[in-house]
Amino acid sequence: MQMLLQSVMVRTFCRSALMALALLLPASLSAQTNDSHDEHQGHDMSRHMNPNSTASSHDSHAGHHNMTHNGKKVEMFDGELKANTNYKRTTSAYNVPNVTLRDQNGAVVELVDYLAEPGPVAMQFIFTSCATVCPVLSAGFAQSVTEMTTLDGDVRLLSISIDPEHDTPDRLNQYAKRYGAPDNWTFLTGTRNDIRTVIMAFDALFESDNKVYHRPYTYMRGEPGDDWVRIDGLMSKASLLEEYTYLVRRKSASSAH
Amino acid sequence: MARFFLFLGVLTLLSAPVVTDSTYAAENDNGDPELGARLYFQGLDSNGEPIKGLTRTDIPIDGSQLTCISCHRPSGMGSSEGGTYVPPITASYLFRERISDRRLRNQRFKEVYKERQGGEFYDDVRRGRLRPAYETPHDIAQALRDGLDTAGRTLNPVMPRYEISDEDAANLTAFLKSNYANYDRGVEENKIHMATIIAGDVPQENADAVSDLVETYADWINKAINVNLARPGFSTYYRSEFADSYRTWETAIWRLTGDPDTWGEQLARYYEEQPAFFVVGSIVEGDYSPIADFCDEKKMPCLLPVTNLPRLTDMENSFTLYFSRGLTLEAEALAIYLSEADMTDDIIQVHTSDVEGTKSAQAFSTHMAKLTKEPVNTFLVNKTDDLDETLAKALSEKPKSLIFWTGKESEKAVAALNNADLGETIIYMPSTGLKDIQASLSDDKQGAIRVTYPYDDPKNYHPESFRIRAWIGSRKLNVPDWNIILQTFYSLKISEFALSHLWVDYYGAYMIELTEHDIGVGFDPGPYPRLQLGPGQRFGSKGALIAQLADDPSNPSGIESISRWIIP
């Protein structure tokens, strides 16, 4: 009983302390935070270090609207991207390197050719023995791929191994099965040097050449030649679909013009 | 004066009572620890179904994709990956109140790990250090279902919220309270016991060189520890913060002889006499499997033994980390090389009857069958005296390629080659024969020889190897074989790293996990390419080369690569 009482007291104290801290936060700090955001509150819209970075501006039409795609009625997100402090977002152009990789079936894939195909692409760097981050990244793809495909039937998902010597095509194949990957989700591996070239091209180099330090990036682009949106952080499914929908909507809007 | 108080603090810290996982073993709350273990390791509930949950608030996952072991790891000590910090959940952390105390792990995390991480990461590291102890299955269920800790704080959204029954929560609680990780065997208050296994027909000079190196290295470590502990207030690089983790190394040589089937019993006798927390710098002739089995049984890390025949089953949970897959890797790489070069016709393999020759031939046949669907014409050398005759018989068929798995008989095999008429046949041999080839193969045969080579391309540069050579040279240690010495030194160095990062959490599995996490990052002495592991990976180097002899004074290795880096 005494222990229970102590537990309750500690919990009560902690909550009180947190509330007191919250009350002490200066109002000016809160105001400054709001002012520093554009219409996409919470996203880090700072320009990327990459010299090819280009400014991105999003339309700010509020609300949702319906559209028909391939005979299916789908709801499109059609408003501001909501504030989200769980991930950062940058927009950059990347030069796709000319490397030859292999997919989960052992087939040769020229990365330049793959990314020159029309249609949206969402891409992540993963490795199959990764314990914490990659399962969440891949589960996010697995749970979103159906909706992503419904919104744009040309979409392709790409997971590139950053542990290529361990992640043989066979291992990637098993990993793909674990996440129920459909045909439009490709897993790639290659030589250590080629994979490093890809990692550097997408500015995803990790400290000490140690793959466990890799950042949980998700890259998306609408069409070949478009800038890439890079999201740094583990997203919820809702956030992933929101980012993707925004991308697809921009693509649809620009092609209508 | 300040230093004096700091030293007093260190002494207080050293005398703090040790709370081990077994402390909690009596309070199992009627759960079944075995079913709890299945939930922890395999993500299966009490009905044998994968548990289901949501990560990042709305991403469904099941136990096959993400379960306790994925992030908290087999030891329960957690992990750090991609900017996400996963806290320890061993009994000594979970079932203990967390108070503001400099001695606690998370308070000192940043100083020892020195990982460059963002503010959010360190916020997670230190978040929740003030909380009551988890006590009951209800507390565990609340964390798993609702993502709330015992202070009512919300856990990181990466931690899945699982649909878990009361029964499963009780089972998991019972498991977590058990001493499942076999905590701290071989660890005493001021010293830690380690063993070096020398097994099979290891040449005496190699055995002596390995044991001399291990003992010299341990002596070097111990002197440094004693010097530091004798200096009140030493603090360079925060070392005084970790005085409680300093334990001197107590070495032991476990010499295994006779039939490998008896090695397990021999190991058990050594272990009974004095348990070792870990095994370092071993050298084994023959099949390593009995030793791997013993290391697993005792949950005892066995780091980077020199062996050509690792155990290749049940790898993910193995307590042995290897340099490479040895002769099996070499055989598979050779099969791929011949296949890619369109040289799969007219192949004959000859192998000795010892375990090295037999396993190599089996691996080659299996891989060739996978690539070509054709069996390999195989000749067995029943006894050593038959080497010349069997080789001559195989050569009489005039194969384009003869694969010669020479096992323990490479010296006699080279003599047989010297006596043979090779014609146009190219001879492929394993790296284990290289020393005898270079020592005694006649000049006119050298152009016909190729070797499989599981080490880095000789033209690549490993600056650390020169520092090790200086270290060895200054201590006048005998070096019968540089490859063995470099591998043994690597094993010692990685053990030193892992021990210093264990802190005072002496879980064998945690030592393995720390090595998986950081091997090859700061140390790369050769002879392999920079080693790389990951969670559950057991072979630091994955590939091999095919090489030929080189007559180039600027190339001291005496060989040159003729293939790409082949990864089967």
Short mmCIF file of C-alpha atoms in Angstrom, two decimals, chain A residues 97 99-102 125-126 160-165 188-201 205-206:
data_model
loop_
_atom_site.label_atom_id
_atom_site.label_comp_id
_atom_site.label_asym_id
_atom_site.label_seq_id
_atom_site.Cartn_x
_atom_site.Cartn_y
_atom_site.Cartn_z
CA PRO A 97 23.42 8.28 -60.81
CA VAL A 99 24.29 2.61 -61.73
CA THR A 100 23.18 -0.92 -62.40
CA LEU A 101 21.33 -2.54 -59.53
CA ARG A 102 19.40 -5.78 -59.04
CA PHE A 125 16.55 3.45 -48.01
CA ILE A 126 16.28 0.33 -45.85
CA ILE A 160 16.90 0.51 -51.80
CA SER A 161 19.11 -1.55 -49.49
CA ILE A 162 21.96 0.26 -47.79
CA ASP A 163 23.43 -3.09 -46.71
CA PRO A 164 23.94 -4.56 -50.16
CA GLU A 165 26.44 -7.28 -49.31
CA LEU A 188 17.02 -2.96 -55.08
CA THR A 189 20.51 -3.98 -54.10
CA GLY A 190 23.92 -3.68 -55.77
CA THR A 191 27.61 -3.48 -55.14
CA ARG A 192 28.84 -1.60 -52.11
CA ASN A 193 30.26 1.16 -54.32
CA ASP A 194 27.14 1.58 -56.45
CA ILE A 195 24.88 1.75 -53.42
CA ARG A 196 27.15 4.32 -51.84
CA THR A 197 26.94 6.35 -55.07
CA VAL A 198 23.15 6.29 -54.86
CA ILE A 199 23.17 7.24 -51.18
CA MET A 200 25.45 10.19 -51.90
CA ALA A 201 23.41 11.29 -54.91
CA LEU A 205 25.02 9.69 -46.36
CA PHE A 206 25.16 8.51 -42.76
#
